[in-house]
Each structure stands twice: as C-alpha cells, then as structure tokens.
Amino acid sequence: MKKIYGILGDPVAHSLSPVMHNAAFEELGMDAVYLAFRVSQNELEDAIKGAKSLGIAGLNVTIPLKEKALLFVDAEEVARRIGAINTVDFRTGGTPVGYNTDGIGSIRVLKETVGELKGKKVLIIGAGGAAKAITFYLDLKGAKVTIANRTKERAAQLASKLSNADAIGLDTELKQQIKTSDILIHATSVGMHPHEDATLVTADMMHPDLVVFDVVYNPMETKLLKEAKRAGVKKIVNGVKMLVYQGAASFELWTKEEPPIAVMEKAVTDALACD
Ligand SMILES: NC(=O)c1ccc[n+]([C@@H]2O[C@H](COP(=O)([O-])OP(=O)(O)OC[C@H]3O[C@@H](n4cnc5c(N)ncnc54)[C@H](OP(=O)(O)O)[C@@H]3O)[C@@H](O)[C@H]2O)c1
C-alpha cells in the first residue's frame, strides 16, 4: 500500500519539502507520497493523533507548530532541550517520537565545510527557532558560541541554557566579535525574499578566513553572502544544504533508506529557481 508522509504548517503552501521528498521517493522507486497539510495551532493535537490513526508513516512540522508539537510526542533529549521538533516518526506504534533535524542538518553542513567543530569560535546571529536548533547541537559538539540578537535578552536566555555560550546585541560589539570568530552563522529572517537587499553584516566586518553560513535559502545567494564574497571569504555556504540535510535526516529516520541527497538538492534548487 502507498505510504503517506507530509508536513503540517500554517501557512504551508510554499514549503519545499513536498518537492524534495517526492523527488527522493521517485528516485528510489518507493510507493510513497509526501503532502502539505495546513493545520492551525488549535488543530495540531487532533492532526497528529489522526495521522497516527490513519497510518500516516511520518510527518514534518513547520512554523508555527514546532514548539507546540513537542507536547504530543516522545521527543529525543536534544529536541526537548531545544524546545521544538520538526519531525514525527510513527513507526514505533506507541506514542509518536519527535526529533529536531534542523540541528542535525546544520551540523552536517558545518562539519562538511569546517571539519572538527570542537573549540571553534562561532558567532551566530539570531535567537529564534533556527538559532536554537543550531546552537544546542553546536554546544554538544564543543564549539564556543556567541549569540548576537536584536533582542539581547532573548540571546542571553538561550546562552544560559548552553554550556559554553555568551550573548551580545547587534551593536558595535558585533563587529569586534566577528573579527575574532572562525565561523559566522546568520539565522534571522533578514535578507529573505522579498527583502533581498537587507543584511546585518557587511564586507568590512568580515575577514577572508571566516566561514560564512547563511541559513536563509530564498534567495539562494543572499546580500550577506554577496558581502562575504566582496570581503574575500573563501568558505561560503547558503541555506539550501541545511534544508536538504534536515530533510534527508527525516527521510532516513522514517524509511531507513539512504536519502538521494543530490536528487533532493536538485529538486529544491529547481523549485527555488522557478520561484
Ligand atoms: N535552511 C534551513 O533549513 C532553515 C531552517 C529553519 C529556518 N530557516 C530560515 O531561518 C530564518 C529564521 O527562521 P526562524 O524559524 O529562526 O525564525 P524566528 O523563530 O521567527 O526568529 C527570527 C529571528 O530573526 C530576528 N529578526 C527578525 N527580524 C529582524 C530584523 N529586522 N533585524 C534583526 N533581527 C531580526 C529575530 O530577532 P528578535 O528575537 O529580536 O525578534 C529572531 O532572532 C528564516 O529565514 C528561515 O527561513 C532555514
């Protein structure tokens, strides 16, 4: 029987997950389909219970449901610490299991780009959902993290939950911190379509040996990444890889199959190019 997977969100029509996972199912010849379901916060519990009753094989959850979804699953420990999940696995038959593959995806990107993360000095801008998922995993890997956020209290709150992190605002201190960092991760919505000319960091604030990773994937080359090029930065990564790797991690959890990464990435970049 055809297996059904899907994503719950509100809104969810523009999610790239259906195109990415359906391309993977097709590539592997699997009898499966991945659909988008618009679900409000109030309907989330019913939706997860209903999905289990209907035999849906696996779900992603996205904005604004990632935190609330935690209430209806048995989440793995790091996801509980992050306070959000993006993946639900029904395979156990009992309480669904929740994971946060955003963190897993970002660490895979960083490891591929940088290698060992232990002892690396990382400056991350943002203290929202993406930043939380990334920083908890960076902490597990032994990186030294500075969190810079417009609302400094939010950065301080996040830093207090990590073992080796501190917090700053987006003021003059930011420039100083970037100059002494190994890795800069941008995890705010600044520079996202349709505000493509916006950036919180300009070329004069960067150095060529910095690794610059923007989690924003639409546009694929953000203003921040253009500025990084202008500063002569050698290692630049956009948000597409993280999107694909978080999807691949969910795919592997659900299916136990090796995800066809190149096919998934092409499906996402093709969809973004048509946007
Ligand atoms: N590549 C991927 O796989 C992936 C995965 C998840 C998310 N993302 C992307 O990551 C970005 C953030 O998502 P999220 O879920 O973390 O959002 P979120 O939870 O709403 O957090 C938004 C963050 O952006 C900051 N911010 C918003 N507007 C700002 C402005 N004008 N100036 C300075 N800071 C501003 C907020 O600061 P305050 O705390 O001060 O409000 C907060 O830190 C989005 O572009 C999303 O598409 C990518």
Short mmCIF file of C-alpha atoms and ligand atoms in Angstrom, two decimals:
data_model
loop_
_atom_site.label_atom_id
_atom_site.label_comp_id
_atom_site.label_asym_id
_atom_site.label_seq_id
_atom_site.Cartn_x
_atom_site.Cartn_y
_atom_site.Cartn_z
CA MET A 1 0.00 0.00 0.00
CA LYS A 2 1.18 3.51 -0.77
CA LYS A 3 2.85 5.16 2.23
CA ILE A 4 1.84 8.70 3.08
CA TYR A 5 4.16 11.33 4.55
CA GLY A 6 3.54 15.02 4.98
CA ILE A 7 4.24 18.39 6.53
CA LEU A 8 1.97 20.29 8.92
CA GLY A 9 2.26 24.09 8.99
CA ASP A 10 0.31 27.31 8.75
CA PRO A 11 0.87 28.59 6.12
CA VAL A 12 2.47 25.66 4.33
CA ALA A 13 1.67 26.08 0.62
CA HIS A 14 5.18 27.37 -0.18
CA SER A 15 7.04 24.60 1.64
CA LEU A 16 9.77 22.98 -0.46
CA SER A 17 9.53 19.71 1.48
CA PRO A 18 6.92 18.04 -0.80
CA VAL A 19 9.00 18.60 -3.94
CA MET A 20 12.17 17.43 -2.15
CA HIS A 21 10.74 14.23 -0.63
CA ASN A 22 8.64 13.26 -3.64
CA ALA A 23 11.76 13.51 -5.82
CA ALA A 24 13.53 11.18 -3.37
CA PHE A 25 10.67 8.63 -3.40
CA GLU A 26 10.64 8.67 -7.19
CA GLU A 27 14.41 8.24 -7.41
CA LEU A 28 14.31 5.20 -5.10
CA GLY A 29 11.18 3.74 -6.75
CA MET A 30 9.27 3.86 -3.48
CA ASP A 31 5.46 3.67 -3.45
CA ALA A 32 5.07 6.79 -1.29
CA VAL A 33 3.80 10.34 -1.45
CA TYR A 34 4.52 13.48 0.61
CA LEU A 35 1.76 16.09 1.03
CA ALA A 36 1.36 19.51 2.67
CA PHE A 37 -1.42 19.94 5.27
CA ARG A 38 -2.44 23.36 6.55
CA VAL A 39 -3.11 22.89 10.28
CA SER A 40 -3.70 25.58 12.91
CA GLN A 41 -2.20 25.50 16.43
CA ASN A 42 -5.62 24.53 17.82
CA GLU A 43 -5.93 21.56 15.49
CA LEU A 44 -2.40 20.24 15.96
CA GLU A 45 -3.13 17.58 18.59
CA ASP A 46 -6.04 16.18 16.57
CA ALA A 47 -3.93 16.27 13.42
CA ILE A 48 -1.07 14.25 14.97
CA LYS A 49 -3.46 11.74 16.60
CA GLY A 50 -5.46 11.49 13.38
CA ALA A 51 -2.33 10.96 11.32
CA LYS A 52 -1.37 8.06 13.58
CA SER A 53 -4.86 6.52 13.29
CA LEU A 54 -4.79 6.88 9.52
CA GLY A 55 -1.45 5.10 9.30
CA ILE A 56 0.49 8.09 8.02
CA ALA A 57 4.12 6.98 8.03
CA GLY A 58 5.87 10.20 9.06
CA LEU A 59 5.40 13.94 9.41
CA ASN A 60 7.38 17.13 9.41
CA VAL A 61 6.07 20.12 11.34
CA THR A 62 6.98 23.66 10.50
CA ILE A 63 6.25 27.25 11.56
CA PRO A 64 4.33 27.97 13.80
CA LEU A 65 3.84 24.43 15.13
CA LYS A 66 7.36 23.25 16.01
CA GLU A 67 7.17 24.14 19.72
CA LYS A 68 3.62 23.01 20.39
CA ALA A 69 4.19 19.68 18.60
CA LEU A 70 6.57 18.74 21.40
CA LEU A 71 3.52 18.25 23.66
CA PHE A 72 2.17 15.39 21.58
CA VAL A 73 5.28 13.24 21.05
CA ASP A 74 8.04 11.49 22.97
CA ALA A 75 10.87 13.78 21.91
CA GLU A 76 14.54 12.80 21.89
CA GLU A 77 16.50 14.58 24.60
CA VAL A 78 18.19 17.26 22.50
CA ALA A 79 14.84 18.19 20.87
CA ARG A 80 13.33 18.56 24.35
CA ARG A 81 16.21 20.86 25.33
CA ILE A 82 15.76 22.89 22.12
CA GLY A 83 12.04 23.07 22.89
CA ALA A 84 10.94 22.27 19.33
CA ILE A 85 10.64 19.38 16.88
CA ASN A 86 10.33 19.27 13.12
CA THR A 87 9.97 15.51 12.59
CA VAL A 88 7.46 12.96 13.87
CA ASP A 89 8.03 9.23 13.47
CA PHE A 90 5.07 6.86 13.95
CA ARG A 91 6.95 3.63 13.34
CA THR A 92 7.05 2.51 16.98
CA GLY A 93 3.24 2.16 17.07
CA GLY A 94 3.09 3.74 20.55
CA THR A 95 3.49 7.45 21.29
CA PRO A 96 4.98 9.12 18.20
CA VAL A 97 8.67 10.01 18.51
CA GLY A 98 9.82 13.61 17.86
CA TYR A 99 13.17 14.79 16.50
CA ASN A 100 14.72 18.12 15.56
CA THR A 101 16.55 17.53 12.30
CA ASP A 102 17.17 21.28 11.71
CA GLY A 103 20.03 21.00 14.20
CA ILE A 104 21.26 17.74 12.67
CA GLY A 105 21.18 19.28 9.17
CA SER A 106 23.11 22.40 10.16
CA ILE A 107 25.83 20.42 11.92
CA ARG A 108 26.27 18.20 8.86
CA VAL A 109 26.74 21.33 6.72
CA LEU A 110 29.28 22.78 9.14
CA LYS A 111 31.22 19.53 9.53
CA GLU A 112 31.47 19.20 5.74
CA THR A 113 32.73 22.78 5.48
CA VAL A 114 34.94 23.10 8.55
CA GLY A 115 35.67 19.58 9.85
CA GLU A 116 36.06 19.38 13.62
CA LEU A 117 33.82 21.85 15.49
CA LYS A 118 35.27 21.30 18.97
CA GLY A 119 36.89 24.52 20.19
CA LYS A 120 35.76 26.56 17.16
CA LYS A 121 34.65 30.10 17.90
CA VAL A 122 31.17 30.55 16.39
CA LEU A 123 29.20 33.78 16.18
CA ILE A 124 25.52 33.14 15.45
CA ILE A 125 23.11 35.95 14.71
CA GLY A 126 19.53 35.22 15.81
CA ALA A 127 17.87 33.58 18.79
CA GLY A 128 14.71 32.19 17.15
CA GLY A 129 13.80 28.64 16.19
CA ALA A 130 16.64 28.07 13.72
CA ALA A 131 19.28 29.56 16.02
CA LYS A 132 18.08 27.43 18.93
CA ALA A 133 18.28 24.19 16.96
CA ILE A 134 21.77 25.04 15.67
CA THR A 135 23.25 26.28 18.97
CA PHE A 136 22.17 23.25 21.04
CA TYR A 137 23.89 20.97 18.54
CA LEU A 138 26.99 23.23 18.38
CA ASP A 139 27.12 23.04 22.15
CA LEU A 140 27.03 19.23 22.01
CA LYS A 141 29.97 19.36 19.57
CA GLY A 142 32.04 21.51 21.94
CA ALA A 143 32.04 24.79 19.98
CA LYS A 144 32.37 28.14 21.78
CA VAL A 145 29.23 30.07 20.81
CA THR A 146 28.40 33.78 20.93
CA ILE A 147 24.74 34.58 20.23
CA ALA A 148 24.00 38.03 18.81
CA ASN A 149 20.37 39.07 18.66
CA ARG A 150 18.33 42.24 18.11
CA THR A 151 16.52 41.47 21.38
CA LYS A 152 19.58 40.84 23.53
CA GLU A 153 17.57 39.31 26.41
CA ARG A 154 16.45 36.54 24.09
CA ALA A 155 20.08 35.80 23.21
CA ALA A 156 21.02 35.80 26.90
CA GLN A 157 18.18 33.41 27.70
CA LEU A 158 19.36 30.98 25.02
CA ALA A 159 23.02 31.29 26.06
CA SER A 160 22.11 30.48 29.66
CA LYS A 161 20.85 27.06 28.54
CA LEU A 162 24.14 26.15 26.83
CA SER A 163 27.38 25.07 28.46
CA ASN A 164 29.81 27.42 26.67
CA ALA A 165 27.99 30.44 25.25
CA ASP A 166 27.53 34.16 25.76
CA ALA A 167 25.20 36.82 24.37
CA ILE A 168 25.55 40.24 22.71
CA GLY A 169 23.29 42.70 20.92
CA LEU A 170 23.56 43.87 17.33
CA ASP A 171 25.76 46.89 18.17
CA THR A 172 29.45 47.73 17.80
CA GLU A 173 30.37 44.62 19.77
CA LEU A 174 29.14 42.52 16.85
CA LYS A 175 31.89 43.78 14.52
CA GLN A 176 34.57 43.04 17.11
CA GLN A 177 33.23 39.54 17.74
CA ILE A 178 33.08 38.66 14.04
CA LYS A 179 36.71 39.73 13.59
CA THR A 180 37.81 37.12 16.15
CA SER A 181 35.43 34.32 15.11
CA ASP A 182 36.11 31.22 12.99
CA ILE A 183 32.50 30.79 11.85
CA LEU A 184 29.65 33.26 11.29
CA ILE A 185 26.15 31.80 11.09
CA HIS A 186 23.27 34.05 10.12
CA ALA A 187 19.96 32.67 11.47
CA THR A 188 17.48 35.55 11.28
CA SER A 189 14.89 36.28 8.62
CA VAL A 190 16.78 39.40 7.45
CA GLY A 191 17.59 39.23 3.72
CA MET A 192 14.82 36.74 2.97
CA HIS A 193 12.67 37.18 -0.14
CA PRO A 194 11.18 39.77 -0.79
CA HIS A 195 13.62 41.87 1.32
CA GLU A 196 16.66 40.72 -0.59
CA ASP A 197 18.74 43.90 -0.16
CA ALA A 198 18.92 43.65 3.61
CA THR A 199 21.88 42.36 5.62
CA LEU A 200 23.02 42.73 9.22
CA VAL A 201 26.69 42.18 8.32
CA THR A 202 28.69 43.96 5.61
CA ALA A 203 32.02 43.14 3.94
CA ASP A 204 34.04 45.47 6.18
CA MET A 205 33.01 43.41 9.22
CA MET A 206 34.34 40.08 7.86
CA HIS A 207 37.77 38.53 7.26
CA PRO A 208 38.79 36.08 4.48
CA ASP A 209 39.36 33.13 6.85
CA LEU A 210 35.86 33.37 8.29
CA VAL A 211 33.41 30.62 7.31
CA VAL A 212 30.11 32.30 6.45
CA PHE A 213 26.90 30.22 6.59
CA ASP A 214 23.54 31.85 5.92
CA VAL A 215 20.55 29.65 6.85
CA VAL A 216 18.30 31.75 4.59
CA TYR A 217 17.72 29.76 1.36
CA ASN A 218 15.44 32.12 -0.58
CA PRO A 219 17.24 33.78 -2.31
CA MET A 220 19.99 31.18 -2.60
CA GLU A 221 22.62 33.96 -2.68
CA THR A 222 21.64 36.49 -0.05
CA LYS A 223 23.03 40.00 0.30
CA LEU A 224 25.07 38.70 3.26
CA LEU A 225 26.73 36.07 1.05
CA LYS A 226 27.42 38.70 -1.64
CA GLU A 227 29.10 40.82 1.05
CA ALA A 228 31.11 37.78 2.15
CA LYS A 229 32.36 37.32 -1.43
CA ARG A 230 33.31 41.00 -1.52
CA ALA A 231 35.33 40.50 1.68
CA GLY A 232 37.26 37.65 0.02
CA VAL A 233 35.71 34.96 2.25
CA LYS A 234 36.77 31.56 0.91
CA LYS A 235 34.18 29.31 2.56
CA ILE A 236 30.61 30.45 1.92
CA VAL A 237 27.53 28.25 2.45
CA ASN A 238 23.88 29.02 1.70
CA GLY A 239 20.77 27.66 3.44
CA VAL A 240 19.85 25.12 0.74
CA LYS A 241 22.26 22.47 2.05
CA MET A 242 20.80 22.74 5.57
CA LEU A 243 17.28 22.46 4.17
CA VAL A 244 18.26 19.37 2.20
CA TYR A 245 20.18 17.78 5.08
CA GLN A 246 17.36 18.29 7.57
CA GLY A 247 15.02 16.69 5.03
CA ALA A 248 17.47 13.86 4.41
CA ALA A 249 17.74 13.20 8.15
CA SER A 250 13.93 12.99 8.45
CA PHE A 251 13.77 10.74 5.36
CA GLU A 252 16.33 8.37 6.86
CA LEU A 253 14.55 8.25 10.22
CA TRP A 254 11.24 7.35 8.56
CA THR A 255 12.37 4.99 5.79
CA LYS A 256 15.76 3.64 6.97
CA GLU A 257 16.83 4.15 3.35
CA GLU A 258 19.88 6.14 2.21
CA PRO A 259 18.45 9.52 1.07
CA PRO A 260 19.39 10.51 -2.52
CA ILE A 261 20.91 13.86 -1.48
CA ALA A 262 21.84 15.11 -4.97
CA VAL A 263 18.32 14.47 -6.29
CA MET A 264 16.75 16.20 -3.27
CA GLU A 265 19.06 19.20 -3.66
CA LYS A 266 18.31 19.50 -7.37
CA ALA A 267 14.55 19.39 -6.67
CA VAL A 268 14.93 22.25 -4.18
CA THR A 269 17.22 24.41 -6.32
CA ASP A 270 14.99 23.88 -9.39
CA ALA A 271 11.93 24.92 -7.37
CA LEU A 272 13.71 27.99 -6.00
CA ALA A 273 14.90 28.98 -9.47
CA CYS A 274 11.26 28.93 -10.71
CA ASP A 275 10.04 30.96 -7.71
N1 LIG B 1 17.92 26.39 5.80
C1 LIG B 1 17.07 25.81 6.63
O1 LIG B 1 16.91 24.59 6.65
C2 LIG B 1 16.28 26.64 7.58
C3 LIG B 1 15.64 26.02 8.68
C4 LIG B 1 14.92 26.85 9.56
C5 LIG B 1 14.84 28.22 9.33
N2 LIG B 1 15.48 28.76 8.25
C6 LIG B 1 15.45 30.20 8.00
O2 LIG B 1 15.98 30.84 9.14
C7 LIG B 1 15.41 32.16 9.28
C8 LIG B 1 14.92 32.35 10.70
O3 LIG B 1 13.89 31.41 10.98
P1 LIG B 1 13.38 31.12 12.47
O4 LIG B 1 12.46 29.96 12.38
O5 LIG B 1 14.52 31.06 13.41
O6 LIG B 1 12.54 32.47 12.77
P2 LIG B 1 12.06 33.06 14.18
O7 LIG B 1 11.97 31.97 15.20
O8 LIG B 1 10.88 33.88 13.89
O9 LIG B 1 13.28 34.03 14.63
C9 LIG B 1 13.56 35.17 13.89
C10 LIG B 1 14.90 35.77 14.31
O10 LIG B 1 15.19 36.84 13.40
C11 LIG B 1 15.41 38.03 14.14
N3 LIG B 1 14.95 39.18 13.36
C12 LIG B 1 13.79 39.28 12.67
N4 LIG B 1 13.73 40.49 12.03
C13 LIG B 1 14.89 41.14 12.35
C14 LIG B 1 15.40 42.42 12.00
N5 LIG B 1 14.74 43.26 11.19
N6 LIG B 1 16.62 42.77 12.48
C15 LIG B 1 17.30 41.92 13.29
N7 LIG B 1 16.87 40.69 13.65
C16 LIG B 1 15.66 40.30 13.18
C17 LIG B 1 14.64 37.85 15.44
O11 LIG B 1 15.15 38.72 16.42
P3 LIG B 1 14.27 39.12 17.73
O12 LIG B 1 14.42 37.99 18.70
O13 LIG B 1 14.87 40.40 18.19
O14 LIG B 1 12.84 39.28 17.24
C18 LIG B 1 14.94 36.36 15.71
O15 LIG B 1 16.21 36.18 16.26
C19 LIG B 1 14.30 32.23 8.22
O16 LIG B 1 14.82 32.90 7.09
C20 LIG B 1 14.04 30.77 7.86
O17 LIG B 1 13.58 30.60 6.53
C21 LIG B 1 16.20 27.99 7.38
#
